[in-house]
PDB file of C-alpha atoms and ligand atoms in Angstrom:
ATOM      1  CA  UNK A 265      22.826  -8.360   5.058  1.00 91.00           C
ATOM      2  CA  UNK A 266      26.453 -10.145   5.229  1.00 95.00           C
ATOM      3  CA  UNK A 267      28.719  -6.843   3.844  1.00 97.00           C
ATOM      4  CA  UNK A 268      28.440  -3.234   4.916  1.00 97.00           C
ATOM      5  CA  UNK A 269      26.662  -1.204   1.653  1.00 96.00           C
ATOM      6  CA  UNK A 270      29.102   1.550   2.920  1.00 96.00           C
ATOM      7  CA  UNK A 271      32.697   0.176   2.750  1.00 97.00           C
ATOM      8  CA  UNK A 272      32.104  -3.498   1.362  1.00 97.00           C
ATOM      9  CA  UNK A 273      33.392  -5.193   4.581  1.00 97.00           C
ATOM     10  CA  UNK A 274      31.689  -8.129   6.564  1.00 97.00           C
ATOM     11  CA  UNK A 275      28.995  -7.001   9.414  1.00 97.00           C
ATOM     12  CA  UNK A 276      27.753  -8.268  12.453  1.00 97.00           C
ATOM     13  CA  UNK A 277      24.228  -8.433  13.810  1.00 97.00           C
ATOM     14  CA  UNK A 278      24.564  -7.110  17.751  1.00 97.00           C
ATOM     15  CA  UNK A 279      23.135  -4.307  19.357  1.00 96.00           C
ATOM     16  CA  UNK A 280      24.934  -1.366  19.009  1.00 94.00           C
ATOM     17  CA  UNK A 281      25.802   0.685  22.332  1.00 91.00           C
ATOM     18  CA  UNK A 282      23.075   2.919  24.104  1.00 91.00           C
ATOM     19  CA  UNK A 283      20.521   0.927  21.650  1.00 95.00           C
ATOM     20  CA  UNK A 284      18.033  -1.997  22.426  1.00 95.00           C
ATOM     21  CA  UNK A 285      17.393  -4.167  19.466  1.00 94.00           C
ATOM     22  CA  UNK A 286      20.343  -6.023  17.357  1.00 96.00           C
ATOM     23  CA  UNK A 287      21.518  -3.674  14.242  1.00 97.00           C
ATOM     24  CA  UNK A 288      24.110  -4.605  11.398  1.00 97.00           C
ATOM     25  CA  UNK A 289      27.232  -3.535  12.286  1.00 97.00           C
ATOM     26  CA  UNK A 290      30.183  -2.844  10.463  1.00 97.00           C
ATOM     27  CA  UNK A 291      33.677  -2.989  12.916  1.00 96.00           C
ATOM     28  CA  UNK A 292      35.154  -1.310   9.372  1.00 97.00           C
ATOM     29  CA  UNK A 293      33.753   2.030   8.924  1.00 97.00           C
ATOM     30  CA  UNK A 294      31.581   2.457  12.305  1.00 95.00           C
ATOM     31  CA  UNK A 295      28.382   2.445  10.313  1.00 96.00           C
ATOM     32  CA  UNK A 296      25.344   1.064  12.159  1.00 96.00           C
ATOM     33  CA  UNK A 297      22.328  -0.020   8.866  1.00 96.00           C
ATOM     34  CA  UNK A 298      18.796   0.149  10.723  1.00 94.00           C
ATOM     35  CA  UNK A 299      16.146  -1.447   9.020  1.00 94.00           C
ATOM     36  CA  UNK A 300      12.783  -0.072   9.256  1.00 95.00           C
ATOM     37  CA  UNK A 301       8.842  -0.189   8.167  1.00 97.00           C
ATOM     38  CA  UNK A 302       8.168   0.087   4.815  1.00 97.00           C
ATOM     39  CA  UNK A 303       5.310   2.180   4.100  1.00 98.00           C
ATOM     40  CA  UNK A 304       2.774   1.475   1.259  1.00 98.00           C
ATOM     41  CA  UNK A 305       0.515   4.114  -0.263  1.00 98.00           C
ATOM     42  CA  UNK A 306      -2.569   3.948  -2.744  1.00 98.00           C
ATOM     43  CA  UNK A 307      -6.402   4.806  -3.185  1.00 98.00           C
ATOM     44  CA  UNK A 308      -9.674   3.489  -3.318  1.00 98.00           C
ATOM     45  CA  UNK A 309     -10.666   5.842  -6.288  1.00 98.00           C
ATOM     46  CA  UNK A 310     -14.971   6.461  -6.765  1.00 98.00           C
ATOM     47  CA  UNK A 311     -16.072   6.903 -10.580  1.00 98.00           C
ATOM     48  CA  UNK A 312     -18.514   9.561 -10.875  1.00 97.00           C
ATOM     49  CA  UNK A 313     -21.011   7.106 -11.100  1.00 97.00           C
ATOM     50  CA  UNK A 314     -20.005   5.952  -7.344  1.00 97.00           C
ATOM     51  CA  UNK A 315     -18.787   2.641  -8.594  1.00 98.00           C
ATOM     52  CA  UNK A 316     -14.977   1.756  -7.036  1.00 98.00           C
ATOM     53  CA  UNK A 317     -12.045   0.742  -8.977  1.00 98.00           C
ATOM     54  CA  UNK A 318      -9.892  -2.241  -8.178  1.00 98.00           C
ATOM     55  CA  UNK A 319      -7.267  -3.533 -10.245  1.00 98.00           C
ATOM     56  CA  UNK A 320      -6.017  -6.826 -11.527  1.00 98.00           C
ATOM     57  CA  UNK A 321      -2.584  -7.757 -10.652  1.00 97.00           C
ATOM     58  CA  UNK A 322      -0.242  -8.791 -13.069  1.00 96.00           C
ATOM     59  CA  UNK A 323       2.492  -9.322 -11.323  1.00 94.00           C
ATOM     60  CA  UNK A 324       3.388 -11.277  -8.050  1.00 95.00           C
ATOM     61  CA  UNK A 325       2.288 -11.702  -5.505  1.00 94.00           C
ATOM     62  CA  UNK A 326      -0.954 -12.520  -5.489  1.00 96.00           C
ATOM     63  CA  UNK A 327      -1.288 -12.359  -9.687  1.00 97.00           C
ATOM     64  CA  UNK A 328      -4.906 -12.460 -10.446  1.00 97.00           C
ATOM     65  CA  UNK A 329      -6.477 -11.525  -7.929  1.00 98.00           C
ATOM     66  CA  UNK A 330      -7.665  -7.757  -7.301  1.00 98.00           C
ATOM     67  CA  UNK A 331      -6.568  -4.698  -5.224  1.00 98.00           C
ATOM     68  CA  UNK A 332      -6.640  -1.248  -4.650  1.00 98.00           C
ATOM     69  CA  UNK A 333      -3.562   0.891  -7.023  1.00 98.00           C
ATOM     70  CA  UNK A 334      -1.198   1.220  -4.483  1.00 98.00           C
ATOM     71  CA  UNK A 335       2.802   0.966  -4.092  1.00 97.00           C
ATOM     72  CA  UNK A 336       6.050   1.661  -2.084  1.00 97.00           C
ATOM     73  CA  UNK A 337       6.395   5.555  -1.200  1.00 98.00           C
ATOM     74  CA  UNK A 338       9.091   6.876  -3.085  1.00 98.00           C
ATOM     75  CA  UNK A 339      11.784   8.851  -1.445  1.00 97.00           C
ATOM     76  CA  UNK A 340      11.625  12.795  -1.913  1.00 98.00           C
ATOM     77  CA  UNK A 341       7.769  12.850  -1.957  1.00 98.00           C
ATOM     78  CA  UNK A 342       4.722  13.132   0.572  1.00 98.00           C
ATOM     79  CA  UNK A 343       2.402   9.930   1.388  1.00 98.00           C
ATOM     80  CA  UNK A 344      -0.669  11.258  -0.744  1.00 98.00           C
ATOM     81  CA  UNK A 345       1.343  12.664  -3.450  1.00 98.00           C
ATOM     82  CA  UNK A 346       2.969   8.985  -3.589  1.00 98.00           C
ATOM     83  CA  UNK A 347      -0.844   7.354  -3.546  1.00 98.00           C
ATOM     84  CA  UNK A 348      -1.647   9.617  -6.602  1.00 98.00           C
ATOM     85  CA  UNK A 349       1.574   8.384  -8.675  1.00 98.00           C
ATOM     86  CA  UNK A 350       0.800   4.801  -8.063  1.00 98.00           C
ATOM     87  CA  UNK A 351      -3.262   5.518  -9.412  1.00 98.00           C
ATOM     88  CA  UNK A 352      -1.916   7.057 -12.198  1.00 98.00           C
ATOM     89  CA  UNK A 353       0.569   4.034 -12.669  1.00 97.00           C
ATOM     90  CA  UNK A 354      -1.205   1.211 -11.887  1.00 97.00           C
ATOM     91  CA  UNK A 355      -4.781   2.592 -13.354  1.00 98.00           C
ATOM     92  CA  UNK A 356      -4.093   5.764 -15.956  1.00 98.00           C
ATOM     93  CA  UNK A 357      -6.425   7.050 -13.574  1.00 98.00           C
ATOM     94  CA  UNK A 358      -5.856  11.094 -13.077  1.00 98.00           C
ATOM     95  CA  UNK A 359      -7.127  10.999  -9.354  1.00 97.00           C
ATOM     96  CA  UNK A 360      -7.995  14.300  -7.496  1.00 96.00           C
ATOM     97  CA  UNK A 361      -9.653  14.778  -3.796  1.00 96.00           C
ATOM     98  CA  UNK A 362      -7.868  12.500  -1.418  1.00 97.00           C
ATOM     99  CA  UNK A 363      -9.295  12.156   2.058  1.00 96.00           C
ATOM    100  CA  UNK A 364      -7.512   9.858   4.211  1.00 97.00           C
ATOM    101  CA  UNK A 365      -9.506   6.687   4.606  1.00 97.00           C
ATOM    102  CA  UNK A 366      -7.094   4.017   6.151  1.00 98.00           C
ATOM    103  CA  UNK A 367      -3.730   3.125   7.857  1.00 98.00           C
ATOM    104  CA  UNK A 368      -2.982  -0.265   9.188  1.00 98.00           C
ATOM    105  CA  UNK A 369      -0.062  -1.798  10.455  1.00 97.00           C
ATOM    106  CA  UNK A 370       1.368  -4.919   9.391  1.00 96.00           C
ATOM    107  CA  UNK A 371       3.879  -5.795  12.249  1.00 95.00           C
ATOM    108  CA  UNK A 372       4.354  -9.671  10.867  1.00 94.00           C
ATOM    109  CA  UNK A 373       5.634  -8.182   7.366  1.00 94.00           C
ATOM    110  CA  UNK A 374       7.230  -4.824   8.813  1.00 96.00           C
ATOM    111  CA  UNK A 375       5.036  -2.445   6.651  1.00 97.00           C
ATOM    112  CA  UNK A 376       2.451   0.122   6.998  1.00 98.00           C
ATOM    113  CA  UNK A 377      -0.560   0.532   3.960  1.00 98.00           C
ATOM    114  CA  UNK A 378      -2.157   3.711   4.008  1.00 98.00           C
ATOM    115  CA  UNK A 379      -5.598   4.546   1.951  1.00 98.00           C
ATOM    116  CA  UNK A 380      -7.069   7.522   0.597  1.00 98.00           C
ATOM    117  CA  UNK A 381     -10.489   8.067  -1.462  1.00 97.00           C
ATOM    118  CA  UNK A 382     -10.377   9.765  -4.156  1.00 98.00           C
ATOM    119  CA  UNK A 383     -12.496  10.851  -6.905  1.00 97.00           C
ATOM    120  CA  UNK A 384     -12.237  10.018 -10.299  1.00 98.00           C
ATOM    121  CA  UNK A 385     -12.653  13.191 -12.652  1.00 96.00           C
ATOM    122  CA  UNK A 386     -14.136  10.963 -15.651  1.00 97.00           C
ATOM    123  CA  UNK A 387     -14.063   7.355 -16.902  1.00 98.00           C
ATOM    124  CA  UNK A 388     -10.940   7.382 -18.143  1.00 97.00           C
ATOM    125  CA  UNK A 389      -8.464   4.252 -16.704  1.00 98.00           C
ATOM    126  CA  UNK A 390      -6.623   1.805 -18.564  1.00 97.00           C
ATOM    127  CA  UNK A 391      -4.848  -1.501 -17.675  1.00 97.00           C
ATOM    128  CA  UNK A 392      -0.945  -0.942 -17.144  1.00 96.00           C
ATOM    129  CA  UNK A 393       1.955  -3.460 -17.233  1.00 95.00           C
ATOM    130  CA  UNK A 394       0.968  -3.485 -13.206  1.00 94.00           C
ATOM    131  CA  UNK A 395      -2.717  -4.706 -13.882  1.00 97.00           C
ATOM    132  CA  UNK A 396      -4.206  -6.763 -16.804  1.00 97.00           C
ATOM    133  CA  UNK A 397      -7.087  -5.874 -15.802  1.00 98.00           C
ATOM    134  CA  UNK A 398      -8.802  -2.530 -14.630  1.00 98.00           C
ATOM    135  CA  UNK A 399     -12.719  -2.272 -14.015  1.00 98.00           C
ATOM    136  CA  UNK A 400     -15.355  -0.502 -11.686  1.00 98.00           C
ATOM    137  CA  UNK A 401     -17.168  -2.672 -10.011  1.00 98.00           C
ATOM    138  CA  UNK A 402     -20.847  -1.579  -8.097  1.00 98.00           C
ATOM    139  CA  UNK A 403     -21.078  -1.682  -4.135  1.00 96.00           C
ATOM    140  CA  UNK A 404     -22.882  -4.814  -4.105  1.00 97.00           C
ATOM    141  CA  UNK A 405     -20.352  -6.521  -6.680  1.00 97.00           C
ATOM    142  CA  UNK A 406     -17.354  -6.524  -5.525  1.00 98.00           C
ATOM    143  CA  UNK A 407     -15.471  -9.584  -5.714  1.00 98.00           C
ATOM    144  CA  UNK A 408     -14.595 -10.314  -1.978  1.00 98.00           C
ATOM    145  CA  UNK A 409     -13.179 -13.471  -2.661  1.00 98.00           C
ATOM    146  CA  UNK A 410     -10.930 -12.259  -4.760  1.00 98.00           C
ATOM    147  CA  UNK A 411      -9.154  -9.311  -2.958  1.00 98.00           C
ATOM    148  CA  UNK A 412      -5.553 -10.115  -3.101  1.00 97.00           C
ATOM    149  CA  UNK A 413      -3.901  -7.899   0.183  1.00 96.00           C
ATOM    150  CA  UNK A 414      -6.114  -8.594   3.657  1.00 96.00           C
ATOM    151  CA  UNK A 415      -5.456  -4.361   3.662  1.00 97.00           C
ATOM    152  CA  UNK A 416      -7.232  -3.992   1.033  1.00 98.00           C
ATOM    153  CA  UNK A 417     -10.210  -5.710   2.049  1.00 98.00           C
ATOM    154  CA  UNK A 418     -10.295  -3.937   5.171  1.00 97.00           C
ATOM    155  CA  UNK A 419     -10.311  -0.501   3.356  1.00 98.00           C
ATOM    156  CA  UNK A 420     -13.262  -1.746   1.152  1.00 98.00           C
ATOM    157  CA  UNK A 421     -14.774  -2.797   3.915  1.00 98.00           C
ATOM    158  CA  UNK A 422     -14.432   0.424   5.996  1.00 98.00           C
ATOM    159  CA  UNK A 423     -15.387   2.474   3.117  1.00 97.00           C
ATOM    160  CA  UNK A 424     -18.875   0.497   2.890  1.00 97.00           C
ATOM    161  CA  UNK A 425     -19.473   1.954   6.197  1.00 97.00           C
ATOM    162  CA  UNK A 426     -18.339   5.648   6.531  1.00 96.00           C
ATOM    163  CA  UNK A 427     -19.164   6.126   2.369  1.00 91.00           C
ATOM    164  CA  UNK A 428     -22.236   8.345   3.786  1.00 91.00           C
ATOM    165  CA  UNK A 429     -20.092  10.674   6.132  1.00 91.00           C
ATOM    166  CA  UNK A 430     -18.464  13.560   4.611  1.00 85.00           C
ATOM    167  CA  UNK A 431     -15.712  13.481   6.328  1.00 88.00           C
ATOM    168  CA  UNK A 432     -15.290   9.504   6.835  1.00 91.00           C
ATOM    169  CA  UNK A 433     -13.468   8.085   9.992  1.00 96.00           C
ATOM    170  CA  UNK A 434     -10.181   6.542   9.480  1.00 97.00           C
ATOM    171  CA  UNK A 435      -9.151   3.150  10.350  1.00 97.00           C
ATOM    172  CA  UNK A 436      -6.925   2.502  12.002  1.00 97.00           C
ATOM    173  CA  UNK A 437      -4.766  -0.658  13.820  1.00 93.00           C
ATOM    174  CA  UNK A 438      -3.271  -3.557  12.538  1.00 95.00           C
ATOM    175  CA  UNK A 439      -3.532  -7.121  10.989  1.00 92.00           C
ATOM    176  CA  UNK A 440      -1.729  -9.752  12.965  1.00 88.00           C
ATOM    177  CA  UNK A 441      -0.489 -12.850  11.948  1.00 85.00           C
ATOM    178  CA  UNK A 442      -2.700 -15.227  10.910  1.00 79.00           C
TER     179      UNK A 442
HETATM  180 ZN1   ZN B 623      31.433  -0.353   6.632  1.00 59.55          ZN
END
């Protein structure tokens, strides 16, 4: 940041009085911009046939290669209400029964990716300009070498191993740099 999104005039990075950590300042108007964690929300959505959806991403990063529908949380709504939007976004898929399933923090790229499961009320998903690709994959198919977000992986992962629990532990911590 080099100009204050308030008034327009030049800021400083210091830290501010009674603070700890260097802000942008602006001398101008008084205003003090924090930056903070960005917090990503999606699903690992089950087909009534208990095969898992994972999309193909058509955009960058990581084009090609598959995730979970997920996105930024939007202002104005809830985390799960945000996880649904992206499914239905990402997959046309009209998801229903979230249970929490992950939340890991990403210190290294100042975000914070949170999972739910959800169940898919039919076969019905579609690719979107988001994925060029959208398919349900069995258990024992998934294409681990493919996964595009080290999240994601993770949540697959942890899903493999709490899928028989009915109400499945969370995970929970973070991935450091590598
Ligand atoms: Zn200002």
């Amino acid at each position: 940041m080099n100009f204050c999104s308030h008034c327009g005039q030049p800021v400083r990075f210091a830290i501010p009085d009674m603070d700890n950590r260097p802000r942008y300042l602006c001398d101008h108007c008084g205003s003090i911009h924090y930056q903070n964690p960005r917090l990503i929300t999606g699903t690992l959505p089950v087909a009534p046939d208990d095969r898992i959806l994972l999309c193909r991403r058509a955009i960058e990063p990581r084009l090609g290669y598959w995730t979970l529908p997920a996105g930024f949380m939007e202002n104005g709504e809830t985390v799960v209400a945000g996880a649904l939007r992206e499914t239905l976004e990402e997959a046309q898929v009209k998801a229903h029964n979230p249970v929490l399933l992950s939340m890991i923090s990403l210190p290294e790229f100042d975000q914070v990716h949170i999972f739910y499961r959800v169940d898919m009320p039919d076969f019905h998903y579609d690719v979107t300009p988001e994925s060029s690709a959208v398919e349900l994959f069995e258990i024992d198919a998934l294409p681990w070498d493919q996964i595009a977000f080290r999240t994601v992986t993770a949540t697959l992962e942890h899903f493999l191993a709490v899928r028989d629990q009915e109400v499945p532990a969370v995970l929970t911590g973070a991935i450091e740099p590598r």
